[in-house]
PDB file of C-alpha atoms and ligand atoms in Angstrom:
ATOM      1  CA  MET A   1      20.717 -32.096  10.654  1.00 51.00           C
ATOM      2  CA  GLU A   2      17.645 -33.380   8.848  1.00 59.00           C
ATOM      3  CA  GLN A   3      15.454 -32.008  11.615  1.00 61.00           C
ATOM      4  CA  ASP A   4      17.144 -28.634  11.464  1.00 63.00           C
ATOM      5  CA  LYS A   5      16.706 -28.498   7.721  1.00 65.00           C
ATOM      6  CA  LEU A   6      13.066 -29.280   8.192  1.00 60.00           C
ATOM      7  CA  LEU A   7      12.769 -26.538  10.802  1.00 60.00           C
ATOM      8  CA  THR A   8      14.330 -24.016   8.435  1.00 63.00           C
ATOM      9  CA  LEU A   9      11.950 -25.080   5.683  1.00 63.00           C
ATOM     10  CA  VAL A  10       8.902 -24.840   7.945  1.00 57.00           C
ATOM     11  CA  PHE A  11       9.979 -21.419   9.147  1.00 60.00           C
ATOM     12  CA  THR A  12      10.535 -20.138   5.602  1.00 62.00           C
ATOM     13  CA  PHE A  13       7.158 -21.534   4.586  1.00 57.00           C
ATOM     14  CA  LEU A  14       5.413 -19.790   7.500  1.00 55.00           C
ATOM     15  CA  LEU A  15       7.097 -16.515   6.569  1.00 58.00           C
ATOM     16  CA  LEU A  16       5.889 -16.902   2.986  1.00 58.00           C
ATOM     17  CA  CYS A  17       2.341 -17.701   4.163  1.00 47.00           C
ATOM     18  CA  LEU A  18       2.312 -14.595   6.342  1.00 53.00           C
ATOM     19  CA  THR A  19       3.400 -12.445   3.401  1.00 55.00           C
ATOM     20  CA  VAL A  20       0.700 -13.938   1.164  1.00 52.00           C
ATOM     21  CA  ILE A  21      -2.020 -13.537   3.816  1.00 51.00           C
ATOM     22  CA  ASP A  22      -0.910  -9.949   4.420  1.00 55.00           C
ATOM     23  CA  THR A  23      -1.069  -9.081   0.718  1.00 55.00           C
ATOM     24  CA  ALA A  24      -4.447 -10.782   0.305  1.00 56.00           C
ATOM     25  CA  SER A  25      -6.033  -8.963   3.248  1.00 58.00           C
ATOM     26  CA  ASP A  26      -4.620  -5.685   1.943  1.00 59.00           C
ATOM     27  CA  ALA A  27      -6.363  -6.321  -1.374  1.00 62.00           C
ATOM     28  CA  ALA A  28      -9.718  -6.830   0.359  1.00 73.00           C
ATOM     29  CA  ASN A  29      -9.210  -3.728   2.489  1.00 90.00           C
ATOM     30  CA  LYS A  30      -9.067  -1.179  -0.269  1.00 93.00           C
ATOM     31  CA  GLY A  31     -11.198   0.036  -3.134  1.00 95.00           C
ATOM     32  CA  VAL A  32     -10.076  -0.104  -6.754  1.00 96.00           C
ATOM     33  CA  TYR A  33     -11.286   2.635  -9.104  1.00 97.00           C
ATOM     34  CA  LYS A  34     -10.495   2.788 -12.798  1.00 96.00           C
ATOM     35  CA  VAL A  35     -11.260   5.327 -15.476  1.00 96.00           C
ATOM     36  CA  ARG A  36     -10.883   4.028 -19.025  1.00 95.00           C
ATOM     37  CA  VAL A  37     -10.460   5.697 -22.392  1.00 92.00           C
ATOM     38  CA  TYR A  38     -13.891   5.246 -23.941  1.00 86.00           C
ATOM     39  CA  SER A  39     -12.701   4.041 -27.352  1.00 88.00           C
ATOM     40  CA  SER A  40      -9.834   1.711 -26.399  1.00 89.00           C
ATOM     41  CA  GLY A  41     -10.782   0.601 -22.888  1.00 89.00           C
ATOM     42  CA  VAL A  42      -7.245   1.297 -21.675  1.00 93.00           C
ATOM     43  CA  PRO A  43      -7.280   2.867 -18.206  1.00 96.00           C
ATOM     44  CA  CYS A  44      -5.991   6.420 -17.809  1.00 97.00           C
ATOM     45  CA  ILE A  45      -6.520   6.553 -14.035  1.00 97.00           C
ATOM     46  CA  ILE A  46      -6.264   3.781 -11.476  1.00 97.00           C
ATOM     47  CA  VAL A  47      -6.743   4.619  -7.820  1.00 97.00           C
ATOM     48  CA  GLN A  48      -6.295   1.897  -5.230  1.00 97.00           C
ATOM     49  CA  ALA A  49      -6.870   3.048  -1.681  1.00 96.00           C
ATOM     50  CA  ASP A  50      -8.745   2.644   1.540  1.00 97.00           C
ATOM     51  CA  ILE A  51     -10.407   6.037   2.006  1.00 97.00           C
ATOM     52  CA  TYR A  52     -11.921   7.743   5.052  1.00 97.00           C
ATOM     53  CA  LEU A  53     -13.743  11.075   5.174  1.00 97.00           C
ATOM     54  CA  TYR A  54     -13.742  13.249   8.288  1.00 97.00           C
ATOM     55  CA  LEU A  55     -16.644  15.667   7.897  1.00 96.00           C
ATOM     56  CA  THR A  56     -18.314  18.313  10.004  1.00 96.00           C
ATOM     57  CA  TYR A  57     -21.932  19.017   9.076  1.00 96.00           C
ATOM     58  CA  GLN A  58     -24.431  21.649  10.132  1.00 95.00           C
ATOM     59  CA  THR A  59     -27.203  20.620  12.457  1.00 95.00           C
ATOM     60  CA  SER A  60     -30.246  22.797  13.223  1.00 92.00           C
ATOM     61  CA  ASP A  61     -28.550  24.343  16.250  1.00 93.00           C
ATOM     62  CA  SER A  62     -24.848  23.520  15.936  1.00 95.00           C
ATOM     63  CA  GLU A  63     -22.541  21.139  14.059  1.00 95.00           C
ATOM     64  CA  LYS A  64     -21.479  17.501  14.252  1.00 95.00           C
ATOM     65  CA  ASP A  65     -18.321  15.557  13.333  1.00 96.00           C
ATOM     66  CA  VAL A  66     -18.584  12.216  11.560  1.00 96.00           C
ATOM     67  CA  VAL A  67     -16.092   9.744  10.129  1.00 96.00           C
ATOM     68  CA  VAL A  68     -17.234   7.959   6.984  1.00 96.00           C
ATOM     69  CA  HIS A  69     -15.374   4.916   5.715  1.00 96.00           C
ATOM     70  CA  VAL A  70     -15.700   4.737   1.935  1.00 96.00           C
ATOM     71  CA  PRO A  71     -16.967   1.165   1.300  1.00 95.00           C
ATOM     72  CA  THR A  72     -14.291  -0.777  -0.583  1.00 95.00           C
ATOM     73  CA  SER A  73     -16.996  -2.017  -2.972  1.00 95.00           C
ATOM     74  CA  SER A  74     -17.595   1.557  -4.169  1.00 96.00           C
ATOM     75  CA  THR A  75     -17.114   2.125  -7.892  1.00 96.00           C
ATOM     76  CA  ALA A  76     -16.032   4.707 -10.432  1.00 96.00           C
ATOM     77  CA  ASP A  77     -18.941   6.616 -12.016  1.00 97.00           C
ATOM     78  CA  THR A  78     -18.430   5.829 -15.699  1.00 95.00           C
ATOM     79  CA  ALA A  79     -20.831   8.579 -16.842  1.00 95.00           C
ATOM     80  CA  VAL A  80     -18.942  11.408 -15.120  1.00 97.00           C
ATOM     81  CA  SER A  81     -15.363  10.136 -14.949  1.00 97.00           C
ATOM     82  CA  THR A  82     -13.267  11.042 -17.972  1.00 96.00           C
ATOM     83  CA  CYS A  83      -9.737  10.798 -19.363  1.00 96.00           C
ATOM     84  CA  ASP A  84      -9.907  14.127 -21.144  1.00 95.00           C
ATOM     85  CA  THR A  85     -11.685  17.193 -19.840  1.00 96.00           C
ATOM     86  CA  TYR A  86     -11.257  20.719 -18.516  1.00 97.00           C
ATOM     87  CA  ILE A  87     -12.124  21.575 -14.941  1.00 96.00           C
ATOM     88  CA  ALA A  88     -13.177  25.161 -14.376  1.00 94.00           C
ATOM     89  CA  THR A  89     -11.945  26.190 -10.976  1.00 92.00           C
ATOM     90  CA  ALA A  90     -10.402  29.176  -9.185  1.00 89.00           C
ATOM     91  CA  GLY A  91     -10.890  31.315 -12.314  1.00 90.00           C
ATOM     92  CA  MET A  92      -8.891  28.868 -14.450  1.00 93.00           C
ATOM     93  CA  SER A  93      -9.667  26.191 -16.956  1.00 95.00           C
ATOM     94  CA  VAL A  94      -7.423  23.256 -16.139  1.00 95.00           C
ATOM     95  CA  PRO A  95      -6.883  20.328 -18.549  1.00 96.00           C
ATOM     96  CA  ALA A  96      -7.620  17.313 -16.402  1.00 97.00           C
ATOM     97  CA  GLN A  97      -8.567  13.701 -15.927  1.00 97.00           C
ATOM     98  CA  LEU A  98     -11.433  13.128 -13.542  1.00 98.00           C
ATOM     99  CA  LEU A  99     -12.414  10.192 -11.352  1.00 98.00           C
ATOM    100  CA  ARG A 100     -15.781  10.241  -9.607  1.00 98.00           C
ATOM    101  CA  ILE A 101     -16.258   7.603  -6.926  1.00 97.00           C
ATOM    102  CA  ASN A 102     -19.851   6.710  -6.071  1.00 97.00           C
ATOM    103  CA  LEU A 103     -20.005   5.441  -2.508  1.00 96.00           C
ATOM    104  CA  TYR A 104     -21.551   1.989  -2.448  1.00 95.00           C
ATOM    105  CA  HIS A 105     -25.159   1.956  -1.180  1.00 93.00           C
ATOM    106  CA  MET A 106     -24.911   5.613  -0.195  1.00 94.00           C
ATOM    107  CA  ALA A 107     -27.059   7.539  -2.670  1.00 94.00           C
ATOM    108  CA  GLY A 108     -25.798  11.039  -3.400  1.00 96.00           C
ATOM    109  CA  TRP A 109     -22.357  10.492  -1.844  1.00 97.00           C
ATOM    110  CA  THR A 110     -19.505  11.173  -4.264  1.00 97.00           C
ATOM    111  CA  ILE A 111     -15.805  11.957  -4.235  1.00 98.00           C
ATOM    112  CA  ASP A 112     -14.350  13.744  -7.273  1.00 98.00           C
ATOM    113  CA  LEU A 113     -10.598  13.443  -7.772  1.00 97.00           C
ATOM    114  CA  GLY A 114      -9.140  15.718 -10.454  1.00 97.00           C
ATOM    115  CA  PHE A 115      -5.661  15.049 -11.868  1.00 97.00           C
ATOM    116  CA  THR A 116      -3.605  17.299 -14.081  1.00 96.00           C
ATOM    117  CA  GLU A 117      -0.177  17.535 -15.658  1.00 95.00           C
ATOM    118  CA  ASP A 118      -0.636  21.278 -16.112  1.00 94.00           C
ATOM    119  CA  LYS A 119       2.540  23.267 -15.480  1.00 92.00           C
ATOM    120  CA  ARG A 120       0.631  25.797 -13.378  1.00 91.00           C
ATOM    121  CA  PHE A 121       0.594  23.091 -10.679  1.00 91.00           C
ATOM    122  CA  LYS A 122       4.397  22.729 -10.529  1.00 88.00           C
ATOM    123  CA  THR A 123       4.424  19.527 -12.558  1.00 89.00           C
ATOM    124  CA  GLU A 124       7.147  20.841 -14.886  1.00 89.00           C
ATOM    125  CA  GLY A 125       5.146  19.105 -17.599  1.00 85.00           C
ATOM    126  CA  LYS A 126       6.489  15.703 -16.563  1.00 93.00           C
ATOM    127  CA  GLU A 127       4.402  14.853 -13.495  1.00 95.00           C
ATOM    128  CA  PHE A 128       0.749  14.287 -12.748  1.00 96.00           C
ATOM    129  CA  THR A 129      -0.732  15.625  -9.538  1.00 95.00           C
ATOM    130  CA  LEU A 130      -4.011  15.257  -7.660  1.00 96.00           C
ATOM    131  CA  PHE A 131      -5.002  18.924  -7.688  1.00 95.00           C
ATOM    132  CA  GLN A 132      -8.733  18.807  -6.981  1.00 95.00           C
ATOM    133  CA  VAL A 133     -10.838  16.967  -4.406  1.00 97.00           C
ATOM    134  CA  ASN A 134     -14.566  17.635  -4.079  1.00 97.00           C
ATOM    135  CA  VAL A 135     -16.753  15.635  -1.715  1.00 97.00           C
ATOM    136  CA  THR A 136     -20.543  15.659  -1.833  1.00 97.00           C
ATOM    137  CA  ALA A 137     -22.240  14.219   1.224  1.00 97.00           C
ATOM    138  CA  ASN A 138     -25.922  13.318   1.263  1.00 97.00           C
ATOM    139  CA  PHE A 139     -26.646  13.389   4.973  1.00 96.00           C
ATOM    140  CA  SER A 140     -30.341  12.801   4.312  1.00 95.00           C
ATOM    141  CA  SER A 141     -29.440   9.338   2.965  1.00 94.00           C
ATOM    142  CA  ASP A 142     -29.108   7.928   6.490  1.00 94.00           C
ATOM    143  CA  PRO A 143     -30.723  10.003   9.270  1.00 93.00           C
ATOM    144  CA  SER A 144     -29.747   7.504  11.956  1.00 94.00           C
ATOM    145  CA  SER A 145     -26.030   7.868  11.163  1.00 94.00           C
ATOM    146  CA  PHE A 146     -26.294  11.596  10.470  1.00 95.00           C
ATOM    147  CA  PRO A 147     -28.999  12.852  12.821  1.00 94.00           C
ATOM    148  CA  ASN A 148     -30.428  16.326  12.773  1.00 93.00           C
ATOM    149  CA  ALA A 149     -28.715  17.517   9.564  1.00 95.00           C
ATOM    150  CA  LYS A 150     -29.708  21.074   8.694  1.00 95.00           C
ATOM    151  CA  TYR A 151     -29.114  20.618   4.946  1.00 96.00           C
ATOM    152  CA  PRO A 152     -29.819  17.359   3.113  1.00 96.00           C
ATOM    153  CA  THR A 153     -26.480  17.583   1.260  1.00 96.00           C
ATOM    154  CA  GLN A 154     -23.231  19.449   1.816  1.00 96.00           C
ATOM    155  CA  SER A 155     -20.246  19.884  -0.506  1.00 96.00           C
ATOM    156  CA  TYR A 156     -16.638  20.137   0.561  1.00 97.00           C
ATOM    157  CA  ASN A 157     -14.221  21.446  -2.068  1.00 95.00           C
ATOM    158  CA  LEU A 158     -10.472  21.731  -1.868  1.00 94.00           C
ATOM    159  CA  HIS A 159      -9.437  25.374  -2.215  1.00 90.00           C
ATOM    160  CA  ILE A 160      -7.153  25.750  -5.216  1.00 90.00           C
ATOM    161  CA  ASP A 161      -4.306  28.219  -5.471  1.00 88.00           C
ATOM    162  CA  PRO A 162      -1.427  27.279  -7.811  1.00 83.00           C
ATOM    163  CA  ASN A 163       0.816  29.831  -6.071  1.00 85.00           C
ATOM    164  CA  ASN A 164       0.239  28.059  -2.795  1.00 87.00           C
ATOM    165  CA  LEU A 165      -0.259  24.367  -3.505  1.00 86.00           C
ATOM    166  CA  SER A 166      -2.480  22.479  -1.106  1.00 89.00           C
ATOM    167  CA  ASP A 167      -0.847  19.942   1.174  1.00 90.00           C
ATOM    168  CA  LEU A 168      -2.611  17.276  -0.866  1.00 91.00           C
ATOM    169  CA  SER A 169      -1.494  18.494  -4.288  1.00 88.00           C
ATOM    170  CA  GLY A 170       2.049  18.939  -2.976  1.00 90.00           C
ATOM    171  CA  SER A 171       2.066  15.328  -1.751  1.00 93.00           C
ATOM    172  CA  ILE A 172       0.191  13.125  -4.212  1.00 95.00           C
ATOM    173  CA  TYR A 173       2.131  13.273  -7.464  1.00 95.00           C
ATOM    174  CA  ALA A 174       4.509  11.145  -9.521  1.00 95.00           C
ATOM    175  CA  ASP A 175       6.371  11.253 -12.803  1.00 95.00           C
ATOM    176  CA  ILE A 176       4.204  10.436 -15.817  1.00 96.00           C
ATOM    177  CA  GLY A 177       4.500   6.688 -16.391  1.00 95.00           C
ATOM    178  CA  ASN A 178       5.119   6.019 -12.689  1.00 96.00           C
ATOM    179  CA  SER A 179       2.697   5.358  -9.855  1.00 96.00           C
ATOM    180  CA  TYR A 180       2.427   7.089  -6.502  1.00 96.00           C
ATOM    181  CA  TYR A 181       2.762   4.423  -3.806  1.00 96.00           C
ATOM    182  CA  CYS A 182       1.992   5.016  -0.137  1.00 95.00           C
ATOM    183  CA  PRO A 183       0.850   2.155   2.125  1.00 94.00           C
ATOM    184  CA  SER A 184       0.861   4.242   5.322  1.00 93.00           C
ATOM    185  CA  GLU A 185      -2.018   6.503   6.381  1.00 95.00           C
ATOM    186  CA  GLN A 186      -2.008  10.049   5.028  1.00 96.00           C
ATOM    187  CA  LYS A 187      -4.631  12.572   6.117  1.00 96.00           C
ATOM    188  CA  TYR A 188      -5.144  15.808   4.190  1.00 95.00           C
ATOM    189  CA  ALA A 189      -7.302  18.855   4.717  1.00 94.00           C
ATOM    190  CA  ILE A 190      -9.964  19.498   2.092  1.00 95.00           C
ATOM    191  CA  ASN A 191     -11.436  22.404   4.034  1.00 89.00           C
ATOM    192  CA  ASP A 192      -9.533  23.174   7.178  1.00 80.00           C
ATOM    193  CA  ASP A 193     -11.572  22.331  10.267  1.00 85.00           C
ATOM    194  CA  VAL A 194     -14.606  20.917   8.408  1.00 94.00           C
ATOM    195  CA  ALA A 195     -13.363  18.256   5.973  1.00 96.00           C
ATOM    196  CA  TYR A 196     -10.401  15.914   5.753  1.00 96.00           C
ATOM    197  CA  ILE A 197      -9.664  12.902   3.592  1.00 97.00           C
ATOM    198  CA  LYS A 198      -7.467  10.006   4.671  1.00 97.00           C
ATOM    199  CA  PHE A 199      -5.802   7.581   2.247  1.00 96.00           C
ATOM    200  CA  LYS A 200      -4.331   4.206   3.234  1.00 95.00           C
ATOM    201  CA  LEU A 201      -2.728   1.374   1.212  1.00 95.00           C
ATOM    202  CA  THR A 202      -2.562   3.801  -1.673  1.00 95.00           C
ATOM    203  CA  THR A 203      -1.382   3.343  -5.245  1.00 96.00           C
ATOM    204  CA  ILE A 204      -2.399   6.072  -7.686  1.00 97.00           C
ATOM    205  CA  GLN A 205      -1.572   6.701 -11.304  1.00 97.00           C
ATOM    206  CA  ALA A 206      -3.119   9.099 -13.805  1.00 97.00           C
ATOM    207  CA  TYR A 207      -2.222   9.890 -17.416  1.00 97.00           C
ATOM    208  CA  MET A 208      -1.527   6.169 -17.844  1.00 95.00           C
ATOM    209  CA  LYS A 209      -0.692   4.709 -21.216  1.00 89.00           C
ATOM    210  CA  SER A 210      -0.890   1.009 -20.316  1.00 90.00           C
ATOM    211  CA  ALA A 211      -3.195  -1.248 -18.332  1.00 92.00           C
ATOM    212  CA  SER A 212      -0.977  -1.751 -15.307  1.00 94.00           C
ATOM    213  CA  PHE A 213       0.841   0.466 -12.828  1.00 96.00           C
ATOM    214  CA  GLY A 214       4.253   1.839 -13.770  1.00 95.00           C
ATOM    215  CA  PRO A 215       7.253   1.779 -11.404  1.00 96.00           C
ATOM    216  CA  LYS A 216       6.376   2.838  -7.859  1.00 95.00           C
ATOM    217  CA  GLN A 217       7.432   6.189  -6.500  1.00 94.00           C
ATOM    218  CA  VAL A 218       7.269   5.685  -2.755  1.00 94.00           C
ATOM    219  CA  CYS A 219       5.960   8.520  -0.593  1.00 92.00           C
ATOM    220  CA  PRO A 220       8.508   9.960   1.890  1.00 89.00           C
ATOM    221  CA  SER A 221       6.932   8.395   4.996  1.00 85.00           C
ATOM    222  CA  ASP A 222       7.160   4.872   3.555  1.00 87.00           C
ATOM    223  CA  GLU A 223      10.597   5.110   1.968  1.00 83.00           C
ATOM    224  CA  ASN A 224      12.425   3.728   5.004  1.00 76.00           C
ATOM    225  CA  THR A 225       9.909   1.076   5.997  1.00 67.00           C
ATOM    226  CA  THR A 226       9.750  -0.471   2.530  1.00 60.00           C
ATOM    227  CA  ASP A 227      13.544  -0.578   2.421  1.00 64.00           C
ATOM    228  CA  LEU A 228      13.600  -2.278   5.829  1.00 68.00           C
ATOM    229  CA  VAL A 229      11.318  -5.207   5.012  1.00 71.00           C
ATOM    230  CA  PRO A 230      13.690  -7.156   2.737  1.00 72.00           C
ATOM    231  CA  ILE A 231      16.572  -6.395   5.115  1.00 76.00           C
ATOM    232  CA  ILE A 232      14.663  -7.744   8.123  1.00 79.00           C
ATOM    233  CA  VAL A 233      13.519 -10.869   6.281  1.00 81.00           C
ATOM    234  CA  GLY A 234      17.004 -11.416   4.877  1.00 83.00           C
ATOM    235  CA  SER A 235      18.665 -11.008   8.275  1.00 85.00           C
ATOM    236  CA  ALA A 236      16.162 -13.325   9.920  1.00 87.00           C
ATOM    237  CA  LEU A 237      16.842 -16.033   7.360  1.00 88.00           C
ATOM    238  CA  ALA A 238      20.625 -15.525   7.542  1.00 89.00           C
ATOM    239  CA  GLY A 239      20.431 -15.690  11.348  1.00 89.00           C
ATOM    240  CA  LEU A 240      18.460 -18.898  11.151  1.00 90.00           C
ATOM    241  CA  ILE A 241      21.015 -20.508   8.848  1.00 90.00           C
ATOM    242  CA  VAL A 242      23.888 -19.551  11.187  1.00 90.00           C
ATOM    243  CA  LEU A 243      21.920 -20.836  14.193  1.00 91.00           C
ATOM    244  CA  THR A 244      21.246 -24.140  12.415  1.00 90.00           C
ATOM    245  CA  LEU A 245      24.945 -24.495  11.618  1.00 90.00           C
ATOM    246  CA  VAL A 246      26.043 -23.675  15.187  1.00 90.00           C
ATOM    247  CA  VAL A 247      23.502 -26.081  16.693  1.00 89.00           C
ATOM    248  CA  TYR A 248      24.663 -28.782  14.311  1.00 86.00           C
ATOM    249  CA  LEU A 249      28.347 -28.219  15.098  1.00 88.00           C
ATOM    250  CA  ILE A 250      27.716 -28.282  18.863  1.00 86.00           C
ATOM    251  CA  TYR A 251      25.625 -31.409  18.456  1.00 85.00           C
ATOM    252  CA  ARG A 252      28.463 -32.982  16.464  1.00 81.00           C
ATOM    253  CA  THR A 253      31.110 -32.327  19.130  1.00 82.00           C
ATOM    254  CA  PHE A 254      29.018 -34.273  21.619  1.00 81.00           C
ATOM    255  CA  LEU A 255      28.888 -37.359  19.414  1.00 76.00           C
ATOM    256  CA  PRO A 256      31.399 -40.158  20.157  1.00 74.00           C
ATOM    257  CA  GLU A 257      33.809 -40.633  17.309  1.00 73.00           C
ATOM    258  CA  GLU A 258      32.537 -44.079  16.413  1.00 73.00           C
ATOM    259  CA  VAL A 259      29.141 -42.608  15.724  1.00 70.00           C
ATOM    260  CA  LEU A 260      30.661 -39.872  13.608  1.00 67.00           C
ATOM    261  CA  ASN A 261      32.429 -42.486  11.563  1.00 72.00           C
ATOM    262  CA  LEU A 262      29.317 -44.598  11.339  1.00 69.00           C
ATOM    263  CA  VAL A 263      27.311 -41.622  10.121  1.00 63.00           C
ATOM    264  CA  ASN A 264      29.904 -40.422   7.681  1.00 63.00           C
ATOM    265  CA  PRO A 265      32.552 -43.099   7.132  1.00 57.00           C
ATOM    266  CA  ASP A 266      34.222 -41.246   4.234  1.00 60.00           C
ATOM    267  CA  SER A 267      34.800 -37.994   6.029  1.00 56.00           C
ATOM    268  CA  HIS A 268      38.188 -38.711   7.578  1.00 54.00           C
ATOM    269  CA  PHE A 269      39.550 -41.672   5.722  1.00 52.00           C
ATOM    270  CA  GLY A 270      39.530 -41.838   1.993  1.00 48.00           C
ATOM    271  CA  SER A 271      38.084 -45.124   0.858  1.00 47.00           C
ATOM    272  CA  ASP A 272      40.677 -44.965  -1.931  1.00 50.00           C
ATOM    273  CA  SER A 273      43.153 -46.879   0.274  1.00 48.00           C
ATOM    274  CA  GLY A 274      40.781 -49.797   0.046  1.00 48.00           C
ATOM    275  CA  ASN A 275      41.925 -50.920   3.476  1.00 53.00           C
ATOM    276  CA  GLU A 276      39.225 -51.902   5.916  1.00 54.00           C
ATOM    277  CA  LEU A 277      40.444 -50.306   9.119  1.00 52.00           C
ATOM    278  CA  SER A 278      39.344 -51.971  12.329  1.00 55.00           C
ATOM    279  CA  LYS A 279      37.931 -49.924  15.164  1.00 55.00           C
ATOM    280  CA  ASP A 280      41.196 -50.327  17.053  1.00 55.00           C
ATOM    281  CA  ASP A 281      43.240 -48.982  14.156  1.00 54.00           C
ATOM    282  CA  ILE A 282      41.080 -45.942  14.014  1.00 51.00           C
ATOM    283  CA  LEU A 283      41.494 -45.221  17.676  1.00 54.00           C
ATOM    284  CA  GLU A 284      45.239 -45.702  17.385  1.00 51.00           C
ATOM    285  CA  ARG A 285      45.568 -43.178  14.636  1.00 47.00           C
ATOM    286  CA  PHE A 286      44.028 -40.392  16.725  1.00 49.00           C
TER     287      PHE A 286
HETATM  288  C1  NAG B 301     -14.993  21.230  -7.458  1.00 68.66           C
HETATM  289  O1  NAG B 301     -15.512  22.366  -6.840  1.00 68.66           O
HETATM  290  C2  NAG B 301     -15.035  23.596  -7.368  1.00 68.66           C
HETATM  291  C3  NAG B 301     -15.574  24.703  -6.498  1.00 68.66           C
HETATM  292  O2  NAG B 301     -16.977  24.613  -6.396  1.00 68.66           O
HETATM  293  C4  NAG B 301     -15.468  23.713  -8.814  1.00 68.66           C
HETATM  294  O3  NAG B 301     -15.019  24.920  -9.372  1.00 68.66           O
HETATM  295  C5  NAG B 301     -14.881  22.560  -9.585  1.00 68.66           C
HETATM  296  O4  NAG B 301     -15.300  22.562 -10.924  1.00 68.66           O
HETATM  297  C6  NAG B 301     -15.280  21.233  -8.936  1.00 68.66           C
HETATM  298  N1  NAG B 301     -14.538  20.184  -9.563  1.00 68.66           N
HETATM  299  C7  NAG B 301     -15.107  19.139 -10.129  1.00 68.66           C
HETATM  300  C8  NAG B 301     -14.207  18.130 -10.675  1.00 68.66           C
HETATM  301  O5  NAG B 301     -16.306  19.016 -10.157  1.00 68.66           O
HETATM  302  C1  NAG B 302     -30.040  11.491  -0.829  1.00 68.66           C
HETATM  303  O1  NAG B 302     -30.575  10.382  -0.151  1.00 68.66           O
HETATM  304  C2  NAG B 302     -32.003  10.326  -0.218  1.00 68.66           C
HETATM  305  C3  NAG B 302     -32.444   9.150   0.649  1.00 68.66           C
HETATM  306  O2  NAG B 302     -31.758   7.967   0.308  1.00 68.66           O
HETATM  307  C4  NAG B 302     -32.425  10.136  -1.675  1.00 68.66           C
HETATM  308  O3  NAG B 302     -33.839  10.093  -1.755  1.00 68.66           O
HETATM  309  C5  NAG B 302     -31.885  11.290  -2.477  1.00 68.66           C
HETATM  310  O4  NAG B 302     -32.185  11.089  -3.841  1.00 68.66           O
HETATM  311  C6  NAG B 302     -30.392  11.403  -2.291  1.00 68.66           C
HETATM  312  N1  NAG B 302     -29.897  12.605  -2.961  1.00 68.66           N
HETATM  313  C7  NAG B 302     -29.138  12.540  -4.031  1.00 68.66           C
HETATM  314  C8  NAG B 302     -28.671  13.846  -4.568  1.00 68.66           C
HETATM  315  O5  NAG B 302     -28.817  11.471  -4.559  1.00 68.66           O
HETATM  316  C1  NAG B 303      -1.263  28.910   1.797  1.00 68.66           C
HETATM  317  O1  NAG B 303      -2.330  28.024   2.134  1.00 68.66           O
HETATM  318  C2  NAG B 303      -2.421  27.751   3.505  1.00 68.66           C
HETATM  319  C3  NAG B 303      -3.507  26.716   3.724  1.00 68.66           C
HETATM  320  O2  NAG B 303      -4.163  26.368   2.573  1.00 68.66           O
HETATM  321  C4  NAG B 303      -2.686  29.008   4.288  1.00 68.66           C
HETATM  322  O3  NAG B 303      -2.741  28.715   5.673  1.00 68.66           O
HETATM  323  C5  NAG B 303      -1.570  30.005   4.018  1.00 68.66           C
HETATM  324  O4  NAG B 303      -1.882  31.232   4.653  1.00 68.66           O
HETATM  325  C6  NAG B 303      -1.416  30.243   2.520  1.00 68.66           C
HETATM  326  N1  NAG B 303      -0.259  31.085   2.272  1.00 68.66           N
HETATM  327  C7  NAG B 303      -0.298  32.069   1.429  1.00 68.66           C
HETATM  328  C8  NAG B 303       0.982  32.817   1.261  1.00 68.66           C
HETATM  329  O5  NAG B 303      -1.304  32.390   0.821  1.00 68.66           O
END
């Protein structure tokens, strides 16, 4: 039994280690971008995600597709990012919060993420949504990775139409005070056929009032998987306990009775009688 207990402990420990390692590697695999209220330092936007850009750029005679992984050491541009602004777009002036990400060691590469709680974007005044994504790519920054670029820089802007929400705006939103949570990969069009953005390991919250994420609102594609994890772990542990018990009981049935009584002398005969029973007496009684 002692050995089985030990086995259960070791197994549980390994499971815990795996969970910790998994969480730690996730943390290293994504960027963290914060926009803070200038006066108080409290964040209004936190974006945690591993981001990829899928861009098509013009070359002198044709075009070329590239995939750019946003370095996880990229940072929020504190000069441009803001908790309180208006973004002029599609003939509207939209009250917004803006995060600009400067790609690490890639001069002139930026991603602008605009959030709003404006009712024109179907927020019903109680949700925030990511309504605007603009990417600026400086292909001249690295001619070996982006050969033959016709223009030194190209911009890719999400087309905005409140009457026909973009796939992205219709997907990345949450109630004010909550965070949007989506570990799985999600790829969205910025400009159909020429620019896409992919988010992974994502937690996003805008219009924040405190320093840490609110309750998670899980995206549809992760709802089932996140529910499954505790169930799987729980079942595995329960199974292991049952297995341990069964193995122990089988093991016990193979032990001669003398050994059983040696191991656990009190189990069958109360010591309250005070009588020292001889081995023969014991055998007689069964
Ligand atoms: C993104 O691009 C659109 C179209 O050029 C522009 O109207 C809008 O102001 C830009 N948004 C930001 C946050 O710069
Ligand atoms: C684009 O990259 C080139 C080369 O690194 C740099 O000289 C230029 O200033 C960059 N453009 C912008 C807009 O940052
Ligand atoms: C809505 O937008 C999508 C893609 O952005 C487009 O394919 C579709 O035609 C638009 N629908 C309407 C009714 O404008």
